[in-house]
Coordinates of C-alpha atoms in Angstrom, one line a residue:
M1 CA 84.2 -120.6 96.5
T2 CA 86.2 -118.0 98.4
R3 CA 87.4 -114.8 96.9
E4 CA 91.1 -115.9 97.3
S5 CA 90.5 -119.1 95.2
I6 CA 88.7 -117.1 92.5
L7 CA 91.6 -114.6 92.4
E8 CA 94.3 -117.3 92.2
T9 CA 92.5 -119.2 89.4
I10 CA 91.9 -116.1 87.2
W11 CA 95.3 -114.5 87.8
K12 CA 97.2 -117.7 87.2
T13 CA 95.4 -118.2 83.8
L14 CA 96.0 -114.6 82.8
A15 CA 99.7 -114.7 83.9
V16 CA 100.5 -117.5 81.5
V17 CA 98.8 -115.6 78.6
R18 CA 100.7 -112.4 79.5
Q19 CA 104.1 -114.2 79.5
R20 CA 103.4 -115.7 76.1
H21 CA 102.3 -112.3 74.9
Q22 CA 105.5 -110.7 76.1
A23 CA 107.6 -113.4 74.4
Q24 CA 105.7 -112.8 71.1
R25 CA 106.3 -109.1 71.4
A26 CA 110.1 -109.8 71.9
I27 CA 110.0 -111.9 68.6
E28 CA 108.4 -109.0 66.8
G29 CA 110.7 -106.4 68.3
T30 CA 113.7 -108.5 67.3
S31 CA 112.5 -108.7 63.7
W32 CA 111.9 -104.9 63.5
G33 CA 115.3 -104.2 65.1
L34 CA 117.0 -106.5 62.5
L35 CA 115.2 -104.8 59.7
C36 CA 116.0 -101.2 60.9
G37 CA 119.6 -102.0 61.7
S38 CA 120.2 -103.6 58.3
L39 CA 118.6 -100.6 56.5
I40 CA 120.9 -98.3 58.4
A41 CA 124.0 -100.3 57.5
L42 CA 123.0 -100.7 53.8
P43 CA 124.0 -97.3 52.5
F44 CA 127.4 -97.4 54.4
L45 CA 128.1 -100.9 52.9
I46 CA 127.2 -99.6 49.4
A47 CA 129.6 -96.6 49.9
H48 CA 132.3 -99.1 51.0
L49 CA 131.7 -101.2 47.9
L50 CA 132.3 -98.1 45.8
G51 CA 135.5 -97.3 47.6
S52 CA 134.4 -94.3 49.7
L53 CA 134.8 -96.0 53.1
S54 CA 137.6 -98.4 52.2
G55 CA 139.3 -98.1 55.6
L56 CA 136.4 -99.6 57.6
N57 CA 135.5 -103.3 58.1
P58 CA 132.3 -104.1 56.2
L59 CA 131.2 -106.9 58.5
L60 CA 131.5 -104.6 61.5
M61 CA 129.5 -102.0 59.6
L62 CA 126.7 -104.5 59.4
T63 CA 127.1 -106.2 62.8
I64 CA 127.0 -103.1 65.0
P65 CA 123.7 -101.5 63.8
A66 CA 121.9 -104.9 63.2
G67 CA 123.0 -106.3 66.6
T68 CA 122.0 -103.1 68.3
G69 CA 118.6 -103.1 66.7
V70 CA 118.0 -106.8 67.6
L71 CA 118.9 -106.2 71.3
L72 CA 116.9 -103.0 71.5
G73 CA 113.8 -104.6 70.0
A74 CA 114.0 -107.7 72.2
A75 CA 114.4 -105.6 75.3
I76 CA 111.4 -103.5 74.5
G77 CA 109.2 -106.5 73.9
L78 CA 110.3 -108.3 77.1
F79 CA 110.4 -105.4 79.6
L80 CA 107.7 -103.0 78.4
P81 CA 104.9 -103.4 81.0
L82 CA 101.8 -105.4 80.0
H83 CA 98.5 -105.0 82.0
S84 CA 96.3 -107.9 82.9
H85 CA 93.3 -106.2 81.2
E86 CA 95.1 -106.7 77.8
S87 CA 95.4 -110.5 78.6
A88 CA 91.7 -110.7 79.7
K89 CA 90.6 -109.0 76.4
R90 CA 92.6 -111.5 74.4
V91 CA 91.0 -114.5 76.2
D92 CA 87.5 -113.1 75.9
R93 CA 88.1 -112.3 72.2
H94 CA 89.5 -115.8 71.4
Y95 CA 86.8 -117.8 73.3
R96 CA 84.0 -115.3 72.8
F97 CA 83.4 -115.1 76.6
K98 CA 81.5 -111.8 76.2
D99 CA 84.0 -109.9 78.5
R100 CA 83.5 -112.3 81.4
L101 CA 87.2 -112.3 82.3
L102 CA 87.6 -108.6 81.7
T103 CA 84.6 -107.9 84.0
A104 CA 86.1 -110.3 86.6
V105 CA 89.4 -108.5 86.5
S106 CA 87.6 -105.2 87.1
F107 CA 85.6 -106.7 90.1
L108 CA 88.8 -108.2 91.6
S109 CA 90.6 -104.9 91.4
K110 CA 87.7 -103.2 93.1
T111 CA 87.3 -105.7 95.8
D112 CA 91.0 -105.3 96.7
S113 CA 90.0 -101.9 98.2
Q114 CA 86.4 -102.6 99.3
K115 CA 86.8 -106.1 100.8
E116 CA 83.1 -106.8 100.3
S117 CA 81.2 -107.6 97.1
T118 CA 77.5 -108.0 96.2
S119 CA 75.8 -111.3 95.4
M120 CA 75.6 -110.4 91.7
E121 CA 79.4 -109.8 91.6
R122 CA 80.1 -113.1 93.3
L123 CA 78.0 -115.0 90.8
Q124 CA 79.8 -113.3 87.9
L125 CA 83.1 -114.1 89.4
E126 CA 82.2 -117.8 89.9
D127 CA 81.0 -117.9 86.3
A128 CA 84.3 -116.3 85.1
V129 CA 86.3 -118.9 87.1
R130 CA 84.4 -121.8 85.4
H131 CA 85.2 -120.3 82.0
A132 CA 88.8 -119.5 83.0
Q133 CA 89.4 -123.2 83.8
Q134 CA 88.7 -124.0 80.1
V135 CA 91.3 -121.5 78.8
D136 CA 94.3 -122.9 76.9
P137 CA 97.1 -120.1 76.9
K138 CA 98.8 -121.7 73.8
A139 CA 95.6 -121.3 71.8
V140 CA 95.0 -117.7 73.0
Q141 CA 98.6 -116.6 72.3
P142 CA 100.4 -118.9 69.9
Y143 CA 104.0 -118.2 68.8
H144 CA 104.4 -117.2 65.2
L145 CA 106.8 -115.3 62.9
P146 CA 105.9 -111.6 62.4
Q147 CA 104.7 -110.4 59.0
N148 CA 107.9 -108.4 58.4
F149 CA 110.2 -111.3 59.1
S150 CA 110.7 -112.1 55.4
W151 CA 111.7 -108.4 54.7
S152 CA 114.1 -108.5 57.7
I153 CA 115.8 -111.6 56.5
G154 CA 116.0 -110.4 52.9
V155 CA 117.5 -107.0 53.7
T156 CA 120.0 -108.6 56.1
L157 CA 121.1 -111.2 53.6
L158 CA 121.5 -108.4 51.0
A159 CA 123.7 -106.3 53.4
L160 CA 125.7 -109.4 54.3
A161 CA 126.3 -110.3 50.7
I162 CA 127.6 -106.7 50.0
G163 CA 129.8 -106.9 53.1
I164 CA 131.4 -110.2 51.9
V165 CA 131.8 -109.1 48.3
S166 CA 133.0 -105.6 49.0
P167 CA 136.7 -106.4 49.9
F168 CA 137.1 -108.3 46.7
F169 CA 135.3 -105.8 44.5
N170 CA 137.0 -102.8 46.1
R171 CA 140.6 -103.3 44.9
Q172 CA 141.8 -100.1 46.4
Q173 CA 141.2 -101.6 49.9
A174 CA 142.4 -105.1 49.1
F175 CA 145.6 -104.2 47.3
A176 CA 146.4 -100.7 48.5
A177 CA 149.7 -101.7 50.0
A178 CA 150.8 -103.6 46.9
E179 CA 149.9 -100.8 44.6
R180 CA 152.1 -98.1 46.3
L181 CA 154.5 -96.8 43.7
P182 CA 158.1 -97.4 44.8
E183 CA 159.3 -94.1 43.3
V184 CA 156.6 -92.2 45.3
V185 CA 157.5 -94.0 48.5
S186 CA 161.2 -93.2 47.9
T187 CA 160.2 -89.5 47.3
V188 CA 158.3 -89.4 50.6
E189 CA 161.3 -90.5 52.5
T190 CA 163.6 -88.1 50.7
L191 CA 161.3 -85.2 51.3
R192 CA 160.9 -86.1 54.9
E193 CA 164.6 -85.9 55.5
D194 CA 165.8 -83.3 53.0
L195 CA 162.8 -80.9 53.0
I196 CA 160.6 -81.2 56.1
D197 CA 163.5 -81.5 58.6
K198 CA 165.4 -78.7 56.9
V199 CA 162.4 -76.3 56.9
D200 CA 161.6 -77.2 60.5
E201 CA 165.2 -76.3 61.3
L202 CA 164.8 -73.0 59.5
A203 CA 161.6 -72.3 61.5
E204 CA 163.4 -73.0 64.8
K205 CA 166.4 -70.8 63.9
N206 CA 164.0 -67.9 62.8
P207 CA 161.1 -67.9 65.3
D208 CA 160.2 -64.3 64.3
E209 CA 159.5 -65.3 60.7
K210 CA 156.0 -66.6 60.9
E211 CA 155.9 -67.4 57.2
V212 CA 158.6 -70.1 57.7
K213 CA 156.6 -71.7 60.5
E214 CA 153.4 -71.7 58.4
L215 CA 155.3 -73.2 55.5
A216 CA 156.7 -76.0 57.7
D217 CA 153.1 -76.9 58.9
K218 CA 151.8 -76.7 55.3
L219 CA 154.6 -79.0 54.0
K220 CA 154.0 -81.5 56.7
E221 CA 150.3 -81.6 55.8
L222 CA 151.1 -82.1 52.1
L223 CA 153.7 -84.8 52.8
A224 CA 151.1 -86.8 54.7
Q225 CA 148.7 -86.3 51.7
L226 CA 151.5 -87.5 49.4
D227 CA 152.1 -90.6 51.5
E228 CA 148.4 -91.4 51.4
S229 CA 148.2 -91.0 47.6
A230 CA 151.4 -93.0 46.9
S231 CA 149.4 -95.4 44.6
D232 CA 148.2 -92.6 42.3
R233 CA 151.0 -91.0 40.2
K234 CA 148.8 -88.1 38.9
E235 CA 147.7 -87.2 42.4
S236 CA 151.2 -87.4 43.8
L237 CA 152.5 -85.1 41.1
G238 CA 149.7 -82.6 42.0
T239 CA 150.7 -82.8 45.7
L240 CA 154.4 -82.0 44.7
S241 CA 153.2 -79.0 42.7
E242 CA 151.3 -77.8 45.7
M243 CA 154.5 -78.1 47.8
E244 CA 156.3 -76.0 45.2
A245 CA 153.5 -73.4 45.2
A246 CA 153.6 -73.2 49.0
I247 CA 157.4 -72.6 49.0
R248 CA 157.1 -69.9 46.3
S249 CA 154.3 -68.2 48.2
A250 CA 156.4 -68.1 51.3
M251 CA 159.4 -66.7 49.4
S252 CA 157.2 -64.0 47.7
A253 CA 155.9 -62.9 51.1
F254 CA 159.4 -61.6 52.0
Q255 CA 159.3 -59.2 48.9
L256 CA 163.1 -59.5 48.5
E257 CA 163.4 -57.7 45.2
S258 CA 161.2 -54.9 46.4
V259 CA 163.1 -54.5 49.7
D260 CA 166.4 -54.6 47.7
A261 CA 165.2 -51.7 45.6
S262 CA 164.4 -49.8 48.8
M263 CA 167.7 -50.6 50.3
K264 CA 169.5 -49.3 47.2
E265 CA 167.6 -46.0 47.6
V266 CA 168.8 -45.8 51.2
A267 CA 172.3 -46.6 50.0
E268 CA 172.1 -43.7 47.6
A269 CA 171.1 -41.4 50.4
L270 CA 173.9 -42.7 52.7
S271 CA 176.5 -42.2 49.9
A272 CA 175.9 -38.4 50.1
A273 CA 178.1 -38.2 53.2
E274 CA 181.6 -39.4 53.8
A275 CA 180.8 -40.9 57.3
T276 CA 178.0 -43.1 55.9
R277 CA 179.4 -43.8 52.5
S278 CA 181.0 -47.2 53.4
A279 CA 177.6 -48.4 54.8
G280 CA 175.9 -47.2 51.7
Q281 CA 178.3 -49.0 49.4
A282 CA 178.0 -52.2 51.3
M283 CA 174.2 -51.9 51.2
K284 CA 174.2 -51.1 47.5
A285 CA 176.3 -54.2 46.9
G286 CA 173.9 -56.4 48.8
Q287 CA 176.3 -57.1 51.6
Y288 CA 173.7 -56.3 54.3
S289 CA 175.6 -57.8 57.2
K290 CA 178.6 -55.6 56.5
A291 CA 176.2 -52.6 56.0
A292 CA 174.7 -53.3 59.4
D293 CA 178.1 -53.4 61.1
E294 CA 179.0 -50.0 59.5
L295 CA 175.7 -48.5 60.6
E296 CA 176.1 -49.7 64.2
K297 CA 179.4 -47.9 64.5
L298 CA 178.2 -44.8 62.7
D299 CA 179.6 -41.5 64.1
T300 CA 177.3 -38.6 63.0
D301 CA 179.5 -36.0 64.7
A302 CA 181.9 -36.2 61.8
M303 CA 179.1 -35.2 59.4
S304 CA 178.8 -31.6 58.3
K305 CA 175.5 -29.7 58.3
Q306 CA 175.3 -29.8 54.5
E307 CA 175.9 -33.6 54.5
R308 CA 173.2 -34.2 57.1
R309 CA 170.7 -32.1 55.1
A310 CA 171.5 -34.0 51.9
V311 CA 171.3 -37.4 53.6
S312 CA 168.1 -36.4 55.4
E313 CA 166.3 -35.2 52.2
Q314 CA 167.2 -38.3 50.2
M315 CA 166.3 -40.5 53.1
K316 CA 162.8 -38.9 53.2
R317 CA 162.3 -39.5 49.5
A318 CA 163.3 -43.1 50.0
A319 CA 160.9 -43.5 52.9
E320 CA 158.0 -42.3 50.6
G321 CA 158.9 -45.0 48.1
M322 CA 158.9 -47.6 50.9
N323 CA 155.4 -46.5 52.0
R324 CA 154.2 -47.0 48.5
R325 CA 155.6 -50.5 48.5
N326 CA 154.0 -51.2 51.9
Q327 CA 157.3 -51.6 53.7
K328 CA 156.2 -50.0 57.0
S329 CA 159.0 -51.0 59.3
L330 CA 161.8 -50.1 56.9
S331 CA 160.0 -46.8 56.0
K332 CA 159.6 -45.9 59.7
A333 CA 163.3 -46.6 60.4
A334 CA 164.5 -44.5 57.4
L335 CA 162.1 -41.6 58.3
K336 CA 163.2 -41.5 61.9
M337 CA 166.8 -41.4 60.9
A338 CA 166.1 -38.6 58.4
E339 CA 164.4 -36.5 61.1
A340 CA 167.2 -37.1 63.6
L341 CA 169.7 -36.0 61.0
E342 CA 167.6 -32.9 60.3
K343 CA 167.6 -32.0 64.0
S344 CA 171.3 -32.9 64.4
D345 CA 170.4 -35.1 67.3
C346 CA 173.4 -37.4 67.5
D347 CA 172.1 -39.8 70.1
E348 CA 168.8 -40.2 68.2
C349 CA 170.8 -40.7 65.0
K350 CA 172.8 -43.5 66.6
K351 CA 169.6 -45.2 67.8
C352 CA 168.0 -44.9 64.4
A353 CA 171.1 -46.2 62.7
C354 CA 171.0 -49.3 64.9
E355 CA 167.3 -49.7 64.0
L356 CA 168.2 -49.4 60.3
A357 CA 171.0 -51.9 60.9
G358 CA 168.4 -54.3 62.3
E359 CA 166.4 -54.0 59.0
C360 CA 169.6 -54.8 57.1
R361 CA 170.2 -57.9 59.1
K362 CA 166.6 -59.0 58.7
Q363 CA 166.9 -58.7 54.9
S364 CA 170.2 -60.6 55.0
L365 CA 168.5 -63.3 57.0
R366 CA 165.5 -63.5 54.7
K367 CA 167.8 -63.7 51.6
G368 CA 169.6 -66.6 53.3
I369 CA 166.2 -68.3 54.0
C370 CA 165.1 -67.9 50.4
E371 CA 168.4 -69.2 49.0
G372 CA 167.8 -72.3 51.1
L373 CA 164.2 -72.6 49.9
E374 CA 165.4 -72.3 46.3
G375 CA 167.5 -75.4 46.8
K376 CA 164.3 -77.1 48.1
L377 CA 162.5 -76.1 44.9
A378 CA 165.2 -77.8 42.9
L379 CA 164.8 -80.9 45.1
L380 CA 161.0 -80.9 44.4
G381 CA 161.7 -80.5 40.7
F382 CA 163.9 -83.6 40.9
C383 CA 161.3 -85.5 42.8
K384 CA 158.7 -84.6 40.3
S385 CA 160.9 -85.9 37.5
E386 CA 161.4 -89.1 39.4
C387 CA 157.7 -89.6 40.1
N388 CA 156.7 -88.8 36.6
G389 CA 158.8 -91.4 34.9
G390 CA 160.8 -93.2 37.5
Q391 CA 164.0 -94.4 35.8
C392 CA 165.4 -93.3 32.5
Q393 CA 163.9 -94.7 29.4
G394 CA 165.8 -97.2 27.2
S395 CA 167.4 -99.2 30.0
K396 CA 165.8 -101.9 32.0
D397 CA 168.1 -101.4 35.0
G398 CA 167.4 -97.7 35.2
G399 CA 170.7 -96.6 33.5
N400 CA 172.9 -98.1 36.2
N401 CA 174.8 -100.4 33.8
T402 CA 178.5 -99.4 33.3
N403 CA 179.4 -102.1 30.8
K404 CA 180.3 -101.1 27.3
S405 CA 178.1 -101.3 24.3
D406 CA 179.1 -101.4 20.6
K407 CA 175.6 -100.3 19.5
G408 CA 174.0 -96.9 19.5
S409 CA 171.7 -96.1 22.4
K410 CA 169.2 -93.4 23.4
S411 CA 170.2 -93.8 27.0
A412 CA 173.7 -92.4 26.6
G413 CA 174.9 -90.7 29.7
T414 CA 172.5 -92.5 32.0
G415 CA 175.2 -94.9 33.4
A416 CA 176.1 -95.0 37.1
A417 CA 178.4 -92.2 38.2
G418 CA 179.6 -94.1 41.2
N419 CA 182.3 -96.1 39.3
P420 CA 182.7 -94.8 35.7
T421 CA 186.0 -96.5 35.1
S422 CA 184.7 -100.0 35.7
G423 CA 184.3 -102.4 32.8
E424 CA 186.3 -102.9 29.7
E425 CA 187.5 -100.0 27.6
T426 CA 185.4 -99.2 24.6
N427 CA 186.9 -100.0 21.2
L428 CA 186.4 -97.0 19.0
D429 CA 187.5 -98.8 15.9
S430 CA 189.2 -95.7 14.4
T431 CA 192.6 -94.3 13.7
R432 CA 193.6 -91.6 16.3
Q433 CA 196.4 -89.0 16.0
R434 CA 197.6 -86.6 18.7
K435 CA 198.2 -83.0 17.7
D436 CA 199.0 -79.9 19.7
I437 CA 196.8 -76.9 18.8
T438 CA 198.4 -73.5 19.2
G439 CA 196.7 -70.2 19.1
M440 CA 197.7 -66.6 18.3
V441 CA 197.7 -64.0 21.0
G442 CA 195.5 -61.1 20.1
S443 CA 193.3 -58.5 21.7
E444 CA 190.2 -58.8 19.5
G445 CA 187.0 -60.3 20.7
D446 CA 184.8 -60.1 23.8
S447 CA 185.7 -62.1 26.9
E448 CA 184.7 -62.3 30.5
Y449 CA 187.4 -62.5 33.2
E450 CA 187.5 -62.4 37.0
T451 CA 190.4 -61.3 39.1
Q452 CA 190.6 -61.2 42.9
K453 CA 192.7 -59.5 45.5
S454 CA 195.8 -61.7 46.3
S455 CA 197.1 -62.4 49.8
E456 CA 200.0 -60.0 49.1
G457 CA 197.6 -57.1 49.1
Q458 CA 198.0 -56.2 45.4
Q459 CA 194.9 -54.4 44.0
E460 CA 193.3 -56.2 41.1
Q461 CA 190.2 -55.6 39.1
S462 CA 187.2 -58.0 38.8
G463 CA 185.2 -58.3 35.6
R464 CA 182.3 -59.8 37.4
D465 CA 181.4 -60.4 41.0
F466 CA 181.4 -64.1 42.1
R467 CA 177.9 -63.9 43.6
E468 CA 176.4 -62.5 40.4
N469 CA 178.2 -65.2 38.4
F470 CA 176.8 -67.8 40.7
Q471 CA 173.2 -66.5 40.4
E472 CA 173.4 -66.1 36.6
Y473 CA 174.9 -69.5 35.8
R474 CA 172.6 -71.2 38.3
K475 CA 169.5 -69.7 36.6
M476 CA 171.0 -70.8 33.2
S477 CA 171.5 -74.4 34.5
E478 CA 168.0 -74.6 35.9
A479 CA 166.5 -73.4 32.6
V480 CA 168.5 -76.1 30.8
L481 CA 167.5 -78.8 33.3
E482 CA 163.8 -77.9 32.8
T483 CA 163.9 -77.9 29.0
E484 CA 166.5 -80.5 28.0
P485 CA 166.1 -84.4 28.4
I486 CA 169.0 -84.7 30.8
P487 CA 169.2 -88.0 32.8
L488 CA 168.1 -87.9 36.3
G489 CA 171.4 -88.8 37.8
Q490 CA 173.2 -86.0 36.1
R491 CA 170.4 -83.5 37.0
Q492 CA 171.0 -84.3 40.7
M493 CA 174.8 -84.0 40.2
I494 CA 174.5 -80.6 38.7
R495 CA 172.2 -79.3 41.4
R496 CA 174.5 -80.7 44.1
Y497 CA 177.5 -78.9 42.5
F498 CA 175.7 -75.5 42.6
E499 CA 174.6 -76.2 46.2
S500 CA 178.3 -76.8 47.1
I501 CA 179.6 -73.6 45.6
R502 CA 176.8 -71.3 46.8
P503 CA 178.5 -68.2 48.2
S504 CA 177.7 -67.2 51.8
E505 CA 176.9 -63.6 53.0
G506 CA 180.0 -61.4 52.4
D507 CA 182.0 -64.3 51.0
G508 CA 184.7 -63.1 48.7
K509 CA 185.6 -66.6 47.3

């Protein structure tokens, strides 16, 4: 028997055993990959069942890791190299050949390089060939299920069951769209149009005020959070409260009251000279735009030495108070003007007056911003009322019925304001008489009155400035709106009224 025939017979037998061995390894690798992938997916599926990962597809959460594990295990089993010595060991172990095939494989590997073999080696090779012809590869390497197969199937079925049951058990995922509260959804749309867009507009008009830009970004983030929590009334109310806190924080950053106090100190200093008195009076009255105009056309040449000294000294004291209040830019402008007045440097005084005018305009601008934000706080208060209870109690149609009722009702005043004259007149069932009431003219008693300057130029006195009236009565109305059970429709009507009559800067009407 030639060496080539011996080599062909032995390698052919071992090749079949090796192929079956690789297939068995692929089966075992598949089982291990399925087990590992299912174990990886199991905690995510449990989290989905409890509602933590409700936005993900549970079947994909199982299919991706399990499928990856199966493919990876099968590839390792099939393509991981397997040497012929391992196949020869398996054959010798199964048939108890006493390492005949393993020795033959070693001899054949050696003769590949040496080309010649001894008589003893040839006899051993011929004996190995006779035994190799008796080998049945199916008996040496049978196909069978791995020991961990039952565990793999069990864990996979458990994960699959959780993935199937999870959408039905997790109602937050299955019915999220249906559970969105309509009043919260309406609030989101209202705030997007009347709050976010308006604050964005304020930020674009005032690029130097970084607080407004930060507020706009914060409100956008909170609105997205409100939209996500539209199914939870309590969480929605908490988000609206955060919006209110963000607006109040932005308003407090301007320190309007503190700056107003400093401006009044500057106004007192400017009132010490005739040339600066008009600017001081305007500043003291809170008319900062007018005060800025007066400062920009200030002529310090008309001021006497004594007036300059008096204004300078008071301006320095005002600057010290501004430093204590941490108003550095305003303090710097006031101090520079005081030094220029002390040195009688008219050009520097003019420059410093313009700088102080810029601070006045900044304060006027910030007060306008805060007035606009106050209106947004009122809007948020209305939205919180709407989200907290929706429509008014005691009426199934939300108080929009304008028809008459002969019975008493707790929902009085909640009717629609759009057409109050519709429907039949209410029968009061009473006898009515018309009387004219007359009063006696007298001077006793307190009263508030307001007079204005007419177009003919006649000088009249005013008992109370319109702006102060507006602020006082608006605060009174807000206090009542927060404490009294006023219907929602009338709340919005009152707030719109005050919004429509809000005085502008320097408005005398």
